[in-house]
Amino acid sequence: MIGDWLDIGSAQQIEAGTARTLPVEDASGAKVREIAVFRTMRGEFFAIENTCPHRQGPLSQGIVHGDVVTCPLHNWNISLRTGMALGGDEGCVPTIPLRVDAGRLYLLRSAVIGSGNQAEAA
């Protein structure tokens, strides 16, 4: 699967209930943001920006329960499906479309590097 999708590696590299991060760099090599790819205990995969909307905590270091991650800084719960803060909290984290094909993980290229190709996945 190529073209519109970026191959980011084997699905087996992420253990259930954990996340791995993917830095995204601009043309100069400067890191511009980080994407967190989660694998739930049910074996589903989700990709979201690795920054909590509350105090920019690293969501990849949070606790995964169901399809929710709890931010390690202030316990905000973020839906991995929608990126929305849950409960009484308000805020949203951008989600990145992800596909699994033949054991490989793919992110939608335009959601990672945009249509202008100004940044590239590292």
PDB file of C-alpha atoms in Angstrom:
ATOM      1  CA  MET A   1       0.000   0.000   0.000  1.00  0.00           C
ATOM      2  CA  ILE A   2       1.721   3.200  -1.115  1.00  0.00           C
ATOM      3  CA  GLY A   3       0.757   6.551  -2.519  1.00  0.00           C
ATOM      4  CA  ASP A   4      -1.682   8.113  -0.100  1.00  0.00           C
ATOM      5  CA  TRP A   5      -0.462   6.034   2.837  1.00  0.00           C
ATOM      6  CA  LEU A   6       2.857   6.035   4.731  1.00  0.00           C
ATOM      7  CA  ASP A   7       4.179   2.663   5.900  1.00  0.00           C
ATOM      8  CA  ILE A   8       5.331   3.235   9.493  1.00  0.00           C
ATOM      9  CA  GLY A   9       6.263  -0.343  10.340  1.00  0.00           C
ATOM     10  CA  SER A  10       5.057  -3.620  11.692  1.00  0.00           C
ATOM     11  CA  ALA A  11       1.988  -3.749  13.935  1.00  0.00           C
ATOM     12  CA  GLN A  12       3.899  -6.171  16.162  1.00  0.00           C
ATOM     13  CA  GLN A  13       6.256  -3.417  17.292  1.00  0.00           C
ATOM     14  CA  ILE A  14       3.503  -2.033  19.543  1.00  0.00           C
ATOM     15  CA  GLU A  15       2.437  -4.205  22.454  1.00  0.00           C
ATOM     16  CA  ALA A  16      -1.198  -4.209  23.555  1.00  0.00           C
ATOM     17  CA  GLY A  17      -2.035  -1.366  25.929  1.00  0.00           C
ATOM     18  CA  THR A  18       0.950   0.735  24.876  1.00  0.00           C
ATOM     19  CA  ALA A  19       1.951   3.371  22.339  1.00  0.00           C
ATOM     20  CA  ARG A  20       4.939   4.286  20.193  1.00  0.00           C
ATOM     21  CA  THR A  21       5.749   7.734  18.878  1.00  0.00           C
ATOM     22  CA  LEU A  22       6.631   8.995  15.432  1.00  0.00           C
ATOM     23  CA  PRO A  23       8.408  12.356  15.114  1.00  0.00           C
ATOM     24  CA  VAL A  24       7.445  14.517  12.150  1.00  0.00           C
ATOM     25  CA  GLU A  25      10.128  16.878  10.850  1.00  0.00           C
ATOM     26  CA  ASP A  26      10.098  19.860   8.530  1.00  0.00           C
ATOM     27  CA  ALA A  27      12.440  20.200   5.531  1.00  0.00           C
ATOM     28  CA  SER A  28      15.275  21.496   7.763  1.00  0.00           C
ATOM     29  CA  GLY A  29      15.092  18.425   9.987  1.00  0.00           C
ATOM     30  CA  ALA A  30      13.518  20.259  12.919  1.00  0.00           C
ATOM     31  CA  LYS A  31      10.893  18.251  14.791  1.00  0.00           C
ATOM     32  CA  VAL A  32       7.568  19.980  14.314  1.00  0.00           C
ATOM     33  CA  ARG A  33       5.280  17.552  16.114  1.00  0.00           C
ATOM     34  CA  GLU A  34       4.943  13.999  17.312  1.00  0.00           C
ATOM     35  CA  ILE A  35       2.313  11.378  16.537  1.00  0.00           C
ATOM     36  CA  ALA A  36       1.438   8.659  19.035  1.00  0.00           C
ATOM     37  CA  VAL A  37       0.272   5.292  17.694  1.00  0.00           C
ATOM     38  CA  PHE A  38      -1.670   3.246  20.244  1.00  0.00           C
ATOM     39  CA  ARG A  39      -2.608  -0.422  20.374  1.00  0.00           C
ATOM     40  CA  THR A  40      -5.507  -1.204  22.684  1.00  0.00           C
ATOM     41  CA  MET A  41      -5.911  -4.382  24.700  1.00  0.00           C
ATOM     42  CA  ARG A  42      -8.519  -5.426  22.095  1.00  0.00           C
ATOM     43  CA  GLY A  43      -5.895  -5.127  19.366  1.00  0.00           C
ATOM     44  CA  GLU A  44      -7.230  -1.959  17.742  1.00  0.00           C
ATOM     45  CA  PHE A  45      -4.813   0.730  16.552  1.00  0.00           C
ATOM     46  CA  PHE A  46      -5.248   4.500  16.720  1.00  0.00           C
ATOM     47  CA  ALA A  47      -3.022   7.459  15.861  1.00  0.00           C
ATOM     48  CA  ILE A  48      -3.345  10.897  17.465  1.00  0.00           C
ATOM     49  CA  GLU A  49      -1.130  13.902  18.132  1.00  0.00           C
ATOM     50  CA  ASN A  50       1.039  13.149  21.159  1.00  0.00           C
ATOM     51  CA  THR A  51      -0.002  16.272  23.040  1.00  0.00           C
ATOM     52  CA  CYS A  52      -2.794  16.566  25.588  1.00  0.00           C
ATOM     53  CA  PRO A  53      -5.021  19.604  24.920  1.00  0.00           C
ATOM     54  CA  HIS A  54      -4.859  20.549  28.601  1.00  0.00           C
ATOM     55  CA  ARG A  55      -1.147  21.036  29.452  1.00  0.00           C
ATOM     56  CA  GLN A  56       0.522  19.346  26.483  1.00  0.00           C
ATOM     57  CA  GLY A  57       1.290  16.155  28.393  1.00  0.00           C
ATOM     58  CA  PRO A  58       2.760  13.251  26.370  1.00  0.00           C
ATOM     59  CA  LEU A  59      -0.280  11.067  25.755  1.00  0.00           C
ATOM     60  CA  SER A  60       1.916   8.174  24.612  1.00  0.00           C
ATOM     61  CA  GLN A  61       3.021   7.837  28.248  1.00  0.00           C
ATOM     62  CA  GLY A  62      -0.561   7.666  29.506  1.00  0.00           C
ATOM     63  CA  ILE A  63      -2.609   4.680  30.591  1.00  0.00           C
ATOM     64  CA  VAL A  64      -4.654   3.017  27.838  1.00  0.00           C
ATOM     65  CA  HIS A  65      -8.029   1.613  28.913  1.00  0.00           C
ATOM     66  CA  GLY A  66     -10.568   0.580  26.317  1.00  0.00           C
ATOM     67  CA  ASP A  67     -10.285   3.128  23.513  1.00  0.00           C
ATOM     68  CA  VAL A  68      -9.283   5.911  25.907  1.00  0.00           C
ATOM     69  CA  VAL A  69      -5.900   7.200  27.075  1.00  0.00           C
ATOM     70  CA  THR A  70      -5.442   9.019  30.380  1.00  0.00           C
ATOM     71  CA  CYS A  71      -2.900  11.825  30.257  1.00  0.00           C
ATOM     72  CA  PRO A  72      -0.010  11.168  32.664  1.00  0.00           C
ATOM     73  CA  LEU A  73       0.110  14.797  33.846  1.00  0.00           C
ATOM     74  CA  HIS A  74      -3.402  15.626  35.021  1.00  0.00           C
ATOM     75  CA  ASN A  75      -5.526  12.533  34.311  1.00  0.00           C
ATOM     76  CA  TRP A  76      -7.535  13.977  31.437  1.00  0.00           C
ATOM     77  CA  ASN A  77      -9.208  11.200  29.469  1.00  0.00           C
ATOM     78  CA  ILE A  78      -8.904  11.433  25.693  1.00  0.00           C
ATOM     79  CA  SER A  79     -10.875   9.276  23.242  1.00  0.00           C
ATOM     80  CA  LEU A  80      -8.499   7.503  20.871  1.00  0.00           C
ATOM     81  CA  ARG A  81     -11.335   7.264  18.317  1.00  0.00           C
ATOM     82  CA  THR A  82     -12.257  10.956  18.187  1.00  0.00           C
ATOM     83  CA  GLY A  83      -9.450  12.791  19.970  1.00  0.00           C
ATOM     84  CA  MET A  84     -12.049  14.491  22.175  1.00  0.00           C
ATOM     85  CA  ALA A  85     -11.557  15.079  25.885  1.00  0.00           C
ATOM     86  CA  LEU A  86     -14.097  13.083  27.890  1.00  0.00           C
ATOM     87  CA  GLY A  87     -16.058  13.773  31.047  1.00  0.00           C
ATOM     88  CA  GLY A  88     -16.275  17.393  32.098  1.00  0.00           C
ATOM     89  CA  ASP A  89     -13.074  18.384  30.269  1.00  0.00           C
ATOM     90  CA  GLU A  90     -13.090  20.238  26.962  1.00  0.00           C
ATOM     91  CA  GLY A  91     -10.526  20.022  24.197  1.00  0.00           C
ATOM     92  CA  CYS A  92      -9.509  17.912  21.255  1.00  0.00           C
ATOM     93  CA  VAL A  93      -6.403  16.233  19.884  1.00  0.00           C
ATOM     94  CA  PRO A  94      -6.099  15.778  16.111  1.00  0.00           C
ATOM     95  CA  THR A  95      -6.533  12.166  15.010  1.00  0.00           C
ATOM     96  CA  ILE A  96      -4.596  10.663  12.107  1.00  0.00           C
ATOM     97  CA  PRO A  97      -6.299   8.058   9.884  1.00  0.00           C
ATOM     98  CA  LEU A  98      -4.561   4.697  10.311  1.00  0.00           C
ATOM     99  CA  ARG A  99      -4.895   1.418   8.447  1.00  0.00           C
ATOM    100  CA  VAL A 100      -3.544  -2.041   9.157  1.00  0.00           C
ATOM    101  CA  ASP A 101      -2.790  -4.193   6.142  1.00  0.00           C
ATOM    102  CA  ALA A 102      -0.941  -7.515   6.195  1.00  0.00           C
ATOM    103  CA  GLY A 103       0.496  -6.743   9.633  1.00  0.00           C
ATOM    104  CA  ARG A 104       1.829  -3.306   8.612  1.00  0.00           C
ATOM    105  CA  LEU A 105       0.679   0.083   9.940  1.00  0.00           C
ATOM    106  CA  TYR A 106      -0.077   2.914   7.532  1.00  0.00           C
ATOM    107  CA  LEU A 107      -0.871   6.570   8.245  1.00  0.00           C
ATOM    108  CA  LEU A 108      -2.687   8.803   5.785  1.00  0.00           C
ATOM    109  CA  ARG A 109       0.113  10.797   4.150  1.00  0.00           C
ATOM    110  CA  SER A 110      -1.813  14.073   3.887  1.00  0.00           C
ATOM    111  CA  ALA A 111      -2.669  13.954   7.619  1.00  0.00           C
ATOM    112  CA  VAL A 112       0.997  13.451   8.520  1.00  0.00           C
ATOM    113  CA  ILE A 113       2.895  15.709   6.147  1.00  0.00           C
ATOM    114  CA  GLY A 114       0.110  17.779   4.608  1.00  0.00           C
ATOM    115  CA  SER A 115      -0.481  18.388   0.966  1.00  0.00           C
ATOM    116  CA  GLY A 116       2.410  20.872   0.633  1.00  0.00           C
ATOM    117  CA  ASN A 117       5.063  18.288   1.592  1.00  0.00           C
ATOM    118  CA  GLN A 118       6.659  20.840   3.923  1.00  0.00           C
ATOM    119  CA  ALA A 119       7.298  18.263   6.583  1.00  0.00           C
ATOM    120  CA  GLU A 120       8.297  14.653   6.381  1.00  0.00           C
ATOM    121  CA  ALA A 121       7.872  11.755   8.729  1.00  0.00           C
ATOM    122  CA  ALA A 122      11.234  10.931  10.261  1.00  0.00           C
TER     123      ALA A 122
END
